[in-house]
CSV table of C-alpha atoms in Angstrom, one decimal:
chain,number,residue,atom,x,y,z
A,235,MET,CA,-82.4,-104.4,1.7
A,236,SER,CA,-79.4,-106.3,2.5
A,237,TYR,CA,-75.8,-105.4,0.1
A,238,GLN,CA,-75.9,-106.4,-2.9
A,239,ALA,CA,-72.7,-107.3,-4.9
A,240,LEU,CA,-71.8,-105.5,-7.8
A,241,TYR,CA,-72.1,-107.7,-10.5
A,242,ARG,CA,-75.5,-109.0,-9.1
A,243,LYS,CA,-76.8,-105.3,-8.6
A,244,TYR,CA,-76.3,-104.3,-11.8
A,245,ARG,CA,-76.5,-107.1,-14.0
A,246,PRO,CA,-78.3,-106.5,-17.4
A,247,LYS,CA,-82.1,-106.4,-17.1
A,248,ASN,CA,-82.8,-106.2,-20.9
A,249,PHE,CA,-80.9,-107.1,-23.9
A,250,ASP,CA,-79.7,-103.3,-24.7
A,251,GLU,CA,-77.6,-103.2,-21.5
A,252,VAL,CA,-75.6,-106.6,-22.0
A,253,LEU,CA,-72.2,-105.4,-23.4
A,254,GLY,CA,-70.3,-106.7,-26.4
A,255,GLN,CA,-72.8,-109.0,-27.2
A,256,GLU,CA,-74.7,-106.8,-30.3
A,257,ALA,CA,-74.8,-109.7,-32.6
A,258,ILE,CA,-76.6,-112.3,-30.1
A,259,THR,CA,-79.3,-109.6,-29.2
A,260,GLN,CA,-80.5,-108.7,-32.3
A,261,VAL,CA,-81.0,-112.0,-33.2
A,262,LEU,CA,-82.5,-112.9,-30.0
A,263,ARG,CA,-85.2,-109.5,-30.3
A,264,ASN,CA,-85.8,-110.7,-34.1
A,265,GLN,CA,-87.1,-113.7,-32.7
A,266,ILE,CA,-89.0,-112.8,-30.4
A,267,ARG,CA,-90.6,-109.9,-32.0
A,268,THR,CA,-91.5,-112.5,-35.0
A,269,ARG,CA,-92.7,-115.1,-32.4
A,270,THR,CA,-89.9,-117.7,-34.1
A,271,VAL,CA,-88.4,-118.8,-30.8
A,272,GLY,CA,-86.6,-122.0,-31.3
A,273,HIS,CA,-87.1,-124.7,-28.5
A,274,ALA,CA,-83.0,-125.0,-27.6
A,275,TYR,CA,-80.4,-122.3,-27.4
A,276,LEU,CA,-76.5,-122.9,-26.1
A,277,PHE,CA,-75.1,-120.2,-25.0
A,278,SER,CA,-71.1,-120.6,-25.6
A,279,GLY,CA,-68.2,-118.2,-23.8
A,280,ILE,CA,-65.9,-117.5,-21.1
A,281,ARG,CA,-66.6,-116.8,-17.9
A,282,GLY,CA,-68.9,-113.4,-17.1
A,283,THR,CA,-69.4,-112.8,-20.6
A,284,GLY,CA,-73.2,-112.3,-20.1
A,285,LYS,CA,-74.8,-116.0,-20.5
A,286,THR,CA,-76.6,-116.4,-17.7
A,287,SER,CA,-78.1,-112.5,-17.8
A,288,MET,CA,-78.6,-113.0,-21.3
A,289,ALA,CA,-80.6,-116.9,-20.6
A,290,LYS,CA,-82.7,-114.6,-17.8
A,291,ILE,CA,-83.7,-111.6,-20.3
A,292,MET,CA,-84.8,-114.2,-22.7
A,293,ALA,CA,-86.9,-116.0,-20.4
A,294,LYS,CA,-88.3,-112.8,-19.3
A,295,ALA,CA,-89.1,-111.3,-22.8
A,296,VAL,CA,-91.0,-114.5,-23.9
A,297,ASN,CA,-93.5,-114.7,-21.2
A,298,CYS,CA,-93.5,-110.6,-21.1
A,299,LEU,CA,-97.1,-109.4,-20.7
A,300,ASP,CA,-96.2,-106.0,-22.4
A,301,PRO,CA,-93.2,-106.9,-24.4
A,302,ARG,CA,-90.9,-103.6,-26.2
A,303,ASP,CA,-89.7,-104.2,-30.0
A,304,GLY,CA,-88.2,-107.3,-28.3
A,305,ASN,CA,-87.5,-106.7,-24.9
A,306,PRO,CA,-89.5,-106.8,-21.8
A,307,CYS,CA,-91.1,-103.9,-20.2
A,308,ASN,CA,-89.6,-104.8,-16.8
A,309,GLN,CA,-92.2,-103.4,-15.4
A,310,CYS,CA,-95.2,-106.2,-15.9
A,311,GLU,CA,-95.6,-108.6,-12.6
A,312,VAL,CA,-94.3,-111.4,-14.8
A,313,CYS,CA,-90.8,-109.5,-15.3
A,314,ARG,CA,-90.7,-108.4,-11.1
A,315,SER,CA,-91.0,-111.6,-10.5
A,316,VAL,CA,-88.1,-112.8,-12.7
A,317,ASN,CA,-86.3,-109.9,-11.3
A,318,GLN,CA,-86.5,-111.3,-7.6
A,319,GLU,CA,-85.9,-115.3,-8.8
A,320,ASN,CA,-89.4,-116.5,-7.9
A,321,PHE,CA,-91.2,-116.5,-11.1
A,322,MET,CA,-92.4,-120.7,-10.8
A,323,ASP,CA,-92.3,-120.8,-15.1
A,324,VAL,CA,-88.3,-120.1,-14.6
A,325,MET,CA,-86.1,-122.6,-13.1
A,326,GLU,CA,-82.4,-122.0,-13.2
A,327,ILE,CA,-80.5,-125.6,-12.7
A,328,ASP,CA,-77.0,-126.0,-12.0
A,329,ALA,CA,-75.6,-129.4,-13.8
A,330,ALA,CA,-72.7,-128.9,-11.5
A,331,SER,CA,-74.7,-130.3,-8.7
A,332,ASN,CA,-77.7,-131.7,-10.7
A,333,ASN,CA,-75.9,-134.0,-13.2
A,334,GLY,CA,-77.7,-137.3,-12.1
A,335,VAL,CA,-79.6,-139.1,-14.9
A,336,ASP,CA,-82.7,-138.8,-12.7
A,337,ASN,CA,-82.0,-135.0,-11.8
A,338,ILE,CA,-82.8,-134.5,-15.8
A,339,ARG,CA,-85.7,-137.3,-15.4
A,340,GLU,CA,-87.5,-135.4,-12.8
A,341,LEU,CA,-87.2,-132.2,-15.2
A,342,ARG,CA,-88.8,-133.8,-17.9
A,343,GLU,CA,-91.4,-135.1,-16.1
A,344,HIS,CA,-92.0,-131.6,-14.8
A,345,SER,CA,-91.8,-129.9,-18.7
A,346,LYS,CA,-94.6,-132.0,-19.5
A,347,TYR,CA,-96.8,-129.6,-17.5
A,348,THR,CA,-98.4,-126.2,-19.4
A,349,PRO,CA,-97.0,-123.0,-17.5
A,350,SER,CA,-98.8,-121.7,-14.4
A,351,LYS,CA,-98.4,-117.6,-15.8
A,352,GLY,CA,-96.6,-117.3,-18.6
A,353,LYS,CA,-96.2,-118.3,-21.9
A,354,TYR,CA,-93.5,-120.8,-22.2
A,355,LYS,CA,-91.6,-122.5,-19.0
A,356,VAL,CA,-88.0,-122.0,-19.4
A,357,TYR,CA,-85.2,-124.4,-18.3
A,358,ILE,CA,-81.5,-122.3,-17.7
A,359,ILE,CA,-79.2,-125.0,-17.6
A,360,ASP,CA,-75.9,-123.3,-16.6
A,361,GLU,CA,-72.9,-125.6,-16.4
A,362,VAL,CA,-74.1,-128.2,-18.6
A,363,GLN,CA,-71.1,-130.0,-20.0
A,364,MET,CA,-71.1,-131.1,-16.2
A,365,LEU,CA,-74.0,-133.6,-17.2
A,366,SER,CA,-73.0,-137.5,-16.8
A,367,THR,CA,-73.7,-139.5,-19.8
A,368,GLY,CA,-76.9,-140.7,-19.1
A,369,ALA,CA,-78.0,-137.6,-18.0
A,370,PHE,CA,-77.1,-136.2,-21.3
A,371,ASN,CA,-79.1,-139.0,-23.1
A,372,ALA,CA,-82.1,-138.3,-20.6
A,373,LEU,CA,-81.8,-134.8,-22.1
A,374,LEU,CA,-81.9,-136.3,-25.6
A,375,LYS,CA,-85.0,-137.4,-25.5
A,376,THR,CA,-86.7,-134.2,-24.5
A,377,LEU,CA,-84.8,-132.0,-26.8
A,378,GLU,CA,-86.6,-134.8,-29.6
A,379,GLU,CA,-89.3,-134.3,-28.8
A,380,PRO,CA,-90.0,-130.7,-27.7
A,381,SER,CA,-93.3,-129.3,-26.0
A,382,GLU,CA,-94.5,-126.1,-27.7
A,383,HIS,CA,-94.6,-124.4,-24.6
A,384,VAL,CA,-90.8,-125.5,-23.4
A,385,LEU,CA,-87.6,-123.5,-24.2
A,386,PHE,CA,-84.7,-124.7,-22.5
A,387,ILE,CA,-81.7,-122.7,-22.4
A,388,LEU,CA,-78.4,-124.3,-22.0
A,389,ALA,CA,-74.6,-122.6,-20.4
A,390,THR,CA,-71.2,-123.7,-20.8
A,391,THR,CA,-67.7,-122.3,-20.6
A,392,GLU,CA,-66.6,-125.9,-22.0
A,393,PRO,CA,-68.7,-126.6,-25.3
A,394,GLN,CA,-66.8,-129.2,-26.7
A,395,LYS,CA,-67.8,-131.8,-24.3
A,396,ILE,CA,-71.1,-131.5,-25.0
A,397,PRO,CA,-72.5,-134.3,-27.3
A,398,VAL,CA,-72.8,-133.5,-31.1
A,399,THR,CA,-76.3,-134.8,-30.8
A,400,ILE,CA,-77.0,-132.5,-28.3
A,401,LEU,CA,-75.5,-129.3,-30.5
A,402,SER,CA,-77.5,-130.5,-33.5
A,403,ARG,CA,-80.6,-130.0,-31.3
A,404,CYS,CA,-79.6,-126.4,-30.7
A,405,GLN,CA,-79.1,-122.6,-31.8
A,406,ARG,CA,-75.7,-122.2,-30.8
A,407,PHE,CA,-74.4,-118.6,-30.0
A,408,ASP,CA,-70.9,-118.1,-28.9
A,409,PHE,CA,-70.2,-115.4,-26.6
A,410,LYS,CA,-67.1,-113.0,-27.5
A,411,ARG,CA,-64.7,-111.6,-24.7
A,412,VAL,CA,-66.0,-108.2,-23.7
A,413,SER,CA,-64.1,-105.2,-25.4
A,414,PRO,CA,-62.1,-103.1,-23.4
A,415,GLU,CA,-63.7,-100.1,-24.7
A,416,ALA,CA,-67.2,-100.9,-23.9
A,417,MET,CA,-65.9,-102.4,-20.3
A,418,ALA,CA,-64.5,-99.2,-19.5
A,419,GLY,CA,-68.1,-97.5,-21.0
A,420,GLY,CA,-69.9,-100.0,-18.6
A,421,LEU,CA,-67.5,-99.5,-15.5
A,422,GLU,CA,-67.9,-95.4,-16.0
A,423,ARG,CA,-71.4,-96.0,-15.9
A,424,ILE,CA,-71.2,-97.5,-12.5
A,425,LEU,CA,-68.9,-95.5,-11.1
A,426,LYS,CA,-71.0,-92.1,-11.5
A,427,ASP,CA,-74.3,-94.1,-10.6
A,428,LEU,CA,-72.1,-94.7,-7.1
A,429,ASP,CA,-71.2,-91.2,-7.3
A,430,ILE,CA,-67.5,-92.3,-7.1
A,431,THR,CA,-64.7,-90.0,-8.7
A,432,TYR,CA,-61.2,-92.1,-10.2
A,433,ASP,CA,-58.0,-91.1,-12.0
A,434,ALA,CA,-58.2,-91.6,-16.1
A,435,GLN,CA,-56.2,-94.5,-16.8
A,436,ILE,CA,-58.0,-96.9,-14.1
A,437,LEU,CA,-60.9,-97.9,-16.0
A,438,PRO,CA,-58.0,-99.4,-19.0
A,439,LEU,CA,-56.0,-101.1,-16.5
A,440,ILE,CA,-59.5,-102.8,-14.5
A,441,ALA,CA,-60.6,-103.8,-18.3
A,442,HIS,CA,-56.9,-105.4,-19.2
A,443,LYS,CA,-56.6,-106.7,-15.8
A,444,SER,CA,-59.8,-108.8,-16.2
A,445,GLU,CA,-59.3,-110.1,-19.8
A,446,GLY,CA,-62.6,-109.9,-20.7
A,447,ALA,CA,-64.6,-111.1,-18.9
A,448,MET,CA,-67.5,-108.5,-17.2
A,449,ARG,CA,-68.3,-110.1,-14.2
A,450,ASP,CA,-64.7,-110.2,-13.5
A,451,ALA,CA,-64.2,-106.7,-14.1
A,452,LEU,CA,-67.1,-105.7,-11.6
A,453,SER,CA,-65.5,-108.0,-8.7
A,454,LEU,CA,-62.3,-106.5,-8.9
A,455,LEU,CA,-63.9,-103.3,-9.2
A,456,GLU,CA,-66.2,-103.7,-6.1
A,457,LYS,CA,-62.7,-104.8,-4.4
A,458,ILE,CA,-60.9,-101.4,-5.4
A,459,VAL,CA,-63.9,-99.5,-4.2
A,460,GLY,CA,-63.7,-101.2,-0.8
A,461,PHE,CA,-60.5,-100.5,-0.5
A,462,GLN,CA,-60.2,-96.4,-1.3
A,463,GLY,CA,-63.6,-95.7,-0.7
A,464,SER,CA,-65.0,-92.1,-2.8
A,465,HIS,CA,-62.3,-91.8,-4.9
A,466,LEU,CA,-59.9,-94.4,-6.7
A,467,ALA,CA,-56.3,-93.4,-7.2
A,468,LEU,CA,-54.2,-95.1,-9.7
A,469,ASP,CA,-51.3,-95.9,-7.1
A,470,VAL,CA,-53.2,-97.1,-4.8
A,471,THR,CA,-55.4,-99.6,-7.1
A,472,LEU,CA,-51.7,-100.5,-9.1
A,473,LYS,CA,-50.5,-101.8,-5.5
A,474,THR,CA,-54.4,-103.6,-4.6
A,475,LEU,CA,-54.4,-105.1,-7.8
A,476,GLY,CA,-50.6,-106.6,-7.7
A,477,TYR,CA,-49.5,-104.4,-10.6
A,478,VAL,CA,-46.1,-103.7,-11.3
A,479,ALA,CA,-46.2,-99.3,-12.3
A,480,HIS,CA,-45.6,-98.8,-15.8
A,481,ARG,CA,-42.6,-96.3,-14.7
A,482,ASP,CA,-41.2,-98.7,-12.7
A,483,LEU,CA,-40.8,-101.6,-15.4
A,484,LEU,CA,-39.1,-98.6,-17.6
A,485,VAL,CA,-36.7,-97.9,-14.9
A,486,ILE,CA,-36.2,-102.1,-15.1
A,487,PHE,CA,-36.2,-101.7,-19.0
A,488,GLU,CA,-33.7,-99.2,-19.3
A,489,GLY,CA,-31.3,-100.3,-16.7
A,490,ILE,CA,-31.0,-103.6,-18.8
A,491,VAL,CA,-30.2,-101.8,-22.3
A,492,SER,CA,-27.8,-99.3,-20.2
A,493,ASP,CA,-25.7,-101.8,-18.5
A,494,ASN,CA,-26.8,-100.3,-14.9
A,495,LEU,CA,-27.7,-103.4,-13.7
A,496,THR,CA,-27.4,-102.1,-10.2
A,497,THR,CA,-30.4,-99.9,-10.5
A,498,ALA,CA,-32.7,-102.7,-12.1
A,499,LEU,CA,-32.1,-105.5,-9.6
A,500,GLU,CA,-32.7,-102.9,-6.3
A,501,THR,CA,-36.4,-101.9,-8.3
A,502,LEU,CA,-36.6,-105.6,-8.9
A,503,ASP,CA,-36.0,-105.7,-5.0
A,504,SER,CA,-37.8,-103.3,-4.1
A,505,LEU,CA,-41.2,-104.9,-6.2
A,506,ILE,CA,-40.5,-108.4,-4.3
A,507,LYS,CA,-40.7,-106.7,-1.0
A,508,GLU,CA,-43.9,-105.1,-1.5
A,509,GLY,CA,-45.3,-108.5,-2.2
A,510,ILE,CA,-45.5,-108.9,-5.9
A,511,PRO,CA,-45.2,-112.6,-6.8
A,512,VAL,CA,-41.4,-113.4,-9.2
A,513,ALA,CA,-43.9,-115.4,-11.9
A,514,GLN,CA,-46.4,-112.0,-12.2
A,515,LEU,CA,-43.2,-110.0,-12.3
A,516,MET,CA,-41.9,-112.0,-15.1
A,517,GLU,CA,-45.3,-111.7,-17.1
A,518,GLN,CA,-45.5,-108.0,-16.3
A,519,PHE,CA,-42.5,-107.7,-17.6
A,520,LEU,CA,-42.7,-110.0,-20.6
A,521,GLU,CA,-45.9,-108.0,-21.8
A,522,PHE,CA,-44.2,-104.7,-21.4
A,523,ILE,CA,-41.3,-106.1,-23.9
A,524,ARG,CA,-44.1,-106.9,-26.1
A,525,ASN,CA,-46.0,-103.3,-26.1
A,526,ALA,CA,-42.2,-102.0,-26.6
A,527,MET,CA,-42.0,-103.9,-29.7
A,528,LEU,CA,-45.4,-103.1,-30.8
A,529,VAL,CA,-44.2,-99.5,-30.6
A,530,LYS,CA,-41.4,-100.2,-32.7
A,531,VAL,CA,-43.4,-102.0,-35.1
A,532,PHE,CA,-46.0,-99.1,-35.4
A,533,LYS,CA,-43.3,-96.1,-35.6
A,534,GLY,CA,-45.5,-94.4,-32.7
A,535,ALA,CA,-48.7,-95.3,-30.3
A,536,SER,CA,-51.5,-97.9,-31.4
A,537,ASP,CA,-54.9,-98.7,-30.9
A,538,ILE,CA,-53.7,-102.6,-30.7
A,539,ILE,CA,-51.4,-101.6,-27.6
A,540,GLU,CA,-53.2,-101.7,-24.7
A,541,LEU,CA,-51.5,-98.7,-22.8
A,542,PRO,CA,-52.1,-95.1,-23.0
A,543,ARG,CA,-51.1,-92.9,-25.9
A,544,GLU,CA,-48.7,-90.7,-23.9
A,545,GLN,CA,-47.2,-94.4,-22.1
A,546,GLN,CA,-46.9,-95.3,-25.5
A,547,MET,CA,-44.6,-92.2,-26.9
A,548,ALA,CA,-42.9,-92.1,-23.8
A,549,ILE,CA,-41.7,-95.8,-24.7
A,550,TYR,CA,-41.0,-95.2,-28.3
A,551,GLU,CA,-38.8,-92.0,-27.2
A,552,THR,CA,-36.7,-93.3,-25.1
A,553,LEU,CA,-36.2,-96.9,-26.6
A,554,GLN,CA,-36.3,-96.3,-30.1
A,555,PHE,CA,-32.7,-97.3,-30.3
A,556,ILE,CA,-33.3,-101.2,-29.7
A,557,GLU,CA,-33.6,-103.5,-32.7
A,558,LEU,CA,-36.6,-105.5,-33.1
A,559,LYS,CA,-34.1,-108.6,-32.7
A,560,ASP,CA,-33.2,-107.6,-29.5
A,561,TYR,CA,-36.7,-107.8,-28.7
A,562,ALA,CA,-36.9,-111.5,-30.1
A,563,ARG,CA,-34.2,-112.5,-28.0
A,564,MET,CA,-35.4,-111.2,-24.7
A,565,THR,CA,-39.0,-112.5,-25.5
A,566,SER,CA,-37.3,-115.6,-25.6
A,567,LEU,CA,-35.1,-115.6,-22.6
A,568,ILE,CA,-37.9,-114.5,-20.7
A,569,HIS,CA,-40.3,-117.4,-22.1
A,570,GLU,CA,-37.4,-120.2,-21.3
A,571,GLY,CA,-37.2,-118.0,-17.5
A,572,MET,CA,-40.9,-118.8,-17.0
A,573,GLY,CA,-40.8,-122.4,-18.2
A,574,ASN,CA,-38.2,-123.0,-15.8
A,575,LEU,CA,-40.1,-121.0,-12.5
A,576,LYS,CA,-42.2,-123.8,-11.5
A,577,TYR,CA,-38.9,-126.3,-11.3
A,578,ALA,CA,-36.8,-123.4,-9.0
A,579,ALA,CA,-36.2,-123.9,-5.5
A,580,ASN,CA,-35.7,-119.7,-5.5
A,581,PRO,CA,-37.6,-118.6,-7.9
A,582,ARG,CA,-36.3,-115.3,-7.0
A,583,ILE,CA,-32.6,-116.1,-8.4
A,584,ASN,CA,-34.4,-117.5,-11.9
A,585,LEU,CA,-35.3,-114.1,-11.8
A,586,GLU,CA,-32.2,-112.0,-11.1
A,587,LEU,CA,-30.1,-114.4,-13.4
A,588,MET,CA,-32.7,-113.9,-16.5
A,589,MET,CA,-32.5,-110.3,-16.0
A,590,ILE,CA,-28.2,-110.5,-16.4
A,591,SER,CA,-28.7,-112.6,-19.1
A,592,LEU,CA,-30.8,-110.3,-21.0
A,593,SER,CA,-28.2,-107.3,-20.4
A,594,LEU,CA,-25.7,-109.5,-21.9
A,595,ILE,CA,-27.3,-108.8,-25.5
A,596,PHE,CA,-26.7,-106.2,-25.2
A,597,LYS,CA,-23.4,-105.8,-23.7
A,598,GLN,CA,-22.2,-108.0,-26.6
A,599,GLU,CA,-23.5,-106.1,-29.1
A,600,GLU,CA,-22.0,-103.1,-27.7
A,601,ALA,CA,-18.8,-104.8,-28.2
A,602,GLY,CA,-19.1,-106.3,-31.3
A,603,GLN,CA,-18.5,-109.9,-29.4
A,604,LEU,CA,-21.2,-111.7,-31.7
A,605,PRO,CA,-19.9,-112.8,-34.4
A,606,GLU,CA,-21.8,-113.6,-37.7
A,607,VAL,CA,-23.7,-116.5,-38.9
A,608,GLY,CA,-20.9,-118.4,-40.6
A,609,GLU,CA,-17.5,-117.0,-39.3
A,610,THR,CA,-15.1,-119.1,-38.3
A,611,GLY,CA,-12.4,-116.8,-37.0
A,612,PRO,CA,-12.0,-115.3,-33.4
A,613,ARG,CA,-13.7,-112.7,-33.0
A,614,GLU,CA,-12.0,-108.4,-32.9
A,615,LYS,CA,-13.1,-108.3,-29.4
A,616,VAL,CA,-13.4,-111.3,-26.9
A,617,PRO,CA,-15.4,-110.8,-23.5
A,618,ARG,CA,-12.4,-111.3,-21.0
A,619,GLU,CA,-8.7,-111.9,-21.6
A,620,ILE,CA,-7.6,-116.0,-21.8
A,621,ALA,CA,-7.0,-117.3,-18.5
A,622,LYS,CA,-4.0,-118.8,-18.2
A,623,ALA,CA,-3.3,-122.4,-18.1
A,624,PRO,CA,-3.8,-123.8,-14.6
A,625,SER,CA,-1.2,-124.7,-12.5
A,626,ARG,CA,-1.8,-128.2,-12.9
A,627,PRO,CA,-2.0,-130.0,-16.0
A,628,ILE,CA,-5.7,-131.4,-17.2
A,629,ALA,CA,-4.7,-134.5,-18.6
A,630,SER,CA,-1.3,-135.9,-19.9
A,631,GLN,CA,-1.8,-135.3,-23.6
A,632,ALA,CA,-2.6,-132.1,-25.3
A,633,PRO,CA,-3.1,-131.3,-28.6
A,634,PRO,CA,-1.0,-129.1,-31.1
A,635,GLN,CA,-1.3,-125.5,-30.8
A,636,GLU,CA,-2.7,-125.2,-34.4
A,637,ALA,CA,-5.3,-127.7,-33.9
A,638,THR,CA,-6.5,-125.4,-30.2
A,639,GLN,CA,-6.6,-122.3,-32.4
A,640,ALA,CA,-8.6,-124.0,-34.4
A,641,LEU,CA,-10.9,-125.5,-31.8
A,642,LYS,CA,-11.6,-121.9,-30.6
A,643,GLY,CA,-12.3,-120.3,-33.3
A,644,ASN,CA,-15.5,-122.7,-33.7
A,645,TRP,CA,-15.7,-122.2,-30.1
A,646,GLU,CA,-16.7,-118.9,-31.1
A,647,ARG,CA,-19.1,-120.3,-33.2
A,648,VAL,CA,-20.5,-122.4,-30.6
A,649,LEU,CA,-20.8,-119.2,-28.6
A,650,LYS,CA,-22.5,-117.6,-30.5
A,651,ARG,CA,-25.5,-120.2,-31.4
A,652,LEU,CA,-26.2,-120.6,-27.8
A,653,SER,CA,-27.0,-116.5,-27.4
A,654,ASP,CA,-29.5,-117.2,-30.3
A,655,GLU,CA,-31.1,-120.4,-29.0
A,656,ASN,CA,-30.7,-120.6,-25.3
A,657,LYS,CA,-29.7,-117.5,-23.3
A,658,MET,CA,-29.5,-119.4,-19.7
A,659,ILE,CA,-27.2,-122.2,-20.6
A,660,TYR,CA,-24.7,-118.6,-22.5
A,661,ALA,CA,-24.8,-117.3,-19.3
A,662,PHE,CA,-23.6,-120.4,-17.8
A,663,LEU,CA,-21.0,-121.3,-20.3
A,664,ILE,CA,-19.9,-117.4,-20.9
A,665,GLU,CA,-18.1,-117.4,-17.4
A,666,GLY,CA,-16.0,-120.6,-18.1
A,667,GLU,CA,-12.7,-120.4,-19.9
A,668,PHE,CA,-12.7,-122.6,-23.1
A,669,GLN,CA,-9.5,-125.0,-23.2
A,670,ALA,CA,-8.9,-128.3,-25.7
A,671,ILE,CA,-7.7,-131.0,-23.6
A,672,LYS,CA,-7.1,-133.7,-26.0
A,673,ASP,CA,-9.2,-135.3,-29.1
A,674,ASN,CA,-12.7,-135.3,-28.7
A,675,GLU,CA,-12.8,-133.9,-25.0
A,676,ILE,CA,-12.9,-129.5,-24.9
A,677,ALA,CA,-12.8,-128.7,-20.7
A,678,ILE,CA,-14.3,-125.4,-19.7
A,679,VAL,CA,-12.4,-124.3,-16.5
A,680,TYR,CA,-14.4,-121.8,-14.1
A,681,GLU,CA,-12.5,-119.6,-11.7
A,682,SER,CA,-13.2,-120.1,-7.9
A,683,GLY,CA,-16.8,-119.2,-6.7
A,684,TYR,CA,-18.3,-119.9,-10.0
A,685,ASP,CA,-19.8,-123.7,-9.1
A,686,PHE,CA,-23.6,-122.2,-9.6
A,687,HIS,CA,-22.7,-122.1,-13.2
A,688,LEU,CA,-20.2,-125.4,-13.2
A,689,GLU,CA,-23.3,-127.5,-11.6
A,690,ASN,CA,-26.1,-126.1,-13.9
A,691,LEU,CA,-23.8,-126.6,-17.2
A,692,MET,CA,-23.3,-130.3,-16.4
A,693,ALA,CA,-27.1,-131.0,-15.9
A,694,THR,CA,-28.0,-133.6,-18.5
A,695,ALA,CA,-30.3,-131.3,-20.4
A,696,ASN,CA,-28.0,-128.3,-20.6
A,697,LYS,CA,-24.8,-130.4,-21.4
A,698,ALA,CA,-26.4,-132.8,-24.0
A,699,LYS,CA,-27.8,-129.2,-25.8
A,700,VAL,CA,-23.5,-127.8,-25.6
A,701,GLU,CA,-22.4,-131.2,-27.3
A,702,GLU,CA,-25.3,-131.0,-30.0
A,703,ILE,CA,-24.2,-127.7,-30.7
A,704,VAL,CA,-20.3,-128.5,-30.9
A,705,ALA,CA,-21.0,-131.6,-32.7
A,706,GLU,CA,-22.5,-129.9,-35.9
A,707,ILE,CA,-20.4,-126.8,-35.9
A,708,PHE,CA,-17.1,-129.2,-35.2
A,709,GLY,CA,-18.1,-131.7,-37.8
A,710,GLU,CA,-17.9,-134.4,-35.0
A,711,PRO,CA,-18.2,-135.4,-31.5
A,712,TYR,CA,-16.9,-133.4,-28.7
A,713,GLN,CA,-17.4,-134.4,-24.8
A,714,ILE,CA,-17.8,-131.6,-22.6
A,715,LYS,CA,-16.5,-131.3,-19.3
A,716,GLY,CA,-16.7,-128.8,-16.5
A,717,ILE,CA,-13.6,-127.9,-14.1
A,718,MET,CA,-12.6,-125.9,-11.3
A,719,LYS,CA,-9.6,-124.1,-11.0
A,720,GLY,CA,-7.7,-125.3,-7.7
A,721,ARG,CA,-9.8,-128.4,-6.9
A,722,PRO,CA,-7.7,-131.2,-7.2
A,723,PRO,CA,-8.7,-134.2,-10.3
A,724,GLU,CA,-10.9,-137.1,-9.4
A,725,LYS,CA,-8.6,-140.4,-8.5
A,726,LYS,CA,-9.0,-142.7,-10.9
A,727,ASP,CA,-9.8,-146.3,-10.4
A,728,LEU,CA,-6.3,-148.2,-10.1
A,729,SER,CA,-7.7,-150.8,-12.9
A,730,GLU,CA,-8.0,-147.6,-15.3
A,731,THR,CA,-4.1,-146.2,-14.4
A,732,VAL,CA,-3.0,-149.7,-14.8
A,733,ARG,CA,-4.9,-150.0,-18.4
A,734,GLU,CA,-3.4,-146.6,-19.5
A,735,PHE,CA,0.4,-147.7,-18.6
A,736,LEU,CA,0.2,-151.7,-19.9
A,737,GLY,CA,-2.1,-150.5,-22.9
A,738,GLU,CA,-4.7,-151.8,-25.5
A,739,GLU,CA,-1.5,-155.0,-26.2
A,740,TYR,CA,-2.8,-156.0,-22.3
A,741,GLN,CA,-6.9,-155.5,-22.7
A,742,ASP,CA,-7.6,-159.1,-22.7
A,743,ILE,CA,-6.0,-159.6,-19.2
A,744,LEU,CA,-7.3,-157.2,-17.8
A,745,ASP,CA,-10.7,-157.7,-18.5
A,746,ILE,CA,-10.6,-161.1,-16.4
A,747,LYS,CA,-11.8,-160.6,-12.8
């Protein structure tokens, strides 16, 4: 016999073998046992949860010559024919490729004839949401006046696309995701049957990766077995699935919170060179932070965290000094970084900048740099000394020293707001030096080499965000200007220079062109 994929070879043969859908199997078995089978069923749910398998089992059970407590016997001529997919009274139709009204009209004509061997003609229509409007109307007529020997089983991943007139004529069953425990148990039985040994952490890893879809889990298992053979090792499995090892995530996190960015960035570099996409690194790091946060909440291991208990306790013992507010800030910053990723010309730069921004959270708290909300005075400690004024004056008029100090006090509150609400803009802004030029204008002066920060700060959306917060805290609007030290000021237009010299009394003359 030719090779069969694992998901076909181990397709459930009776209701007891269907994983994670106990409530549905109980109802269907009771109906078959008591001979109260309906004429139309709708199975809905995500991919790989057993909808088509359940439909085939039911097709066998209603036609089985020797049913056993609602289950098909899988030994009679009918059951064997259905398993071999050559039973004439069971038809499986793919609505994605047979979605026209003519296909459904042909089905209607075919359904008028009595079954050739079984008790029921069973029509399994997969991906039924793909039918056209005309096809749905033709199907509706059949469902309104069904023959007593016909059974329709509709399967879909998008029940919201099916007309309510169809839904109201079907018994609907919503298939839930298969739990990690049930999935791991099913995979364990399959590996035992295949005589394959494995490291203990592999099955929970596959269950988590498949997101509740058993077919996906079997496809992943087949890929891993094809790569490794008779023994499945954890480290090789991680690379096969594109996963980052837990220890690497822990090293990156420890580097961020302990101001050891060198180690964190070197670990990131090695992972990127191994071929792990930046987006996947961000997703897995976000999941690591989520797990660490839940460990903090539960003060130890919990069943709702999809990690082995020893890993949970290692996180708790290593990172218990991290506060929940820090996790919340990190989560917000990573979400923002993931949102900006699709617009990035070089995703790696975004990832590295995000890591640096994450480390700033802990640097500031260590140095006591973040003032409380409502504080208007200057910080006790500042990240660096305010640089001396540039050698070339920025503007001809400067505000008084008292006014400048007041502006600087409020500026600390602006930085605090940005550190809470938008870490990316904060990272761009913190590298510049605050300086007031004149009324309603604030300059952010950058040292040479910080062109990237200046350009991103002056981007329309970022600049608008800063000016919005400034207006709220200062009580009046201020314009933000970014200036690079050592760069000559832009030349003014001749008419603007003359206007400044003559004054506003000659405004009408200057407006004449």
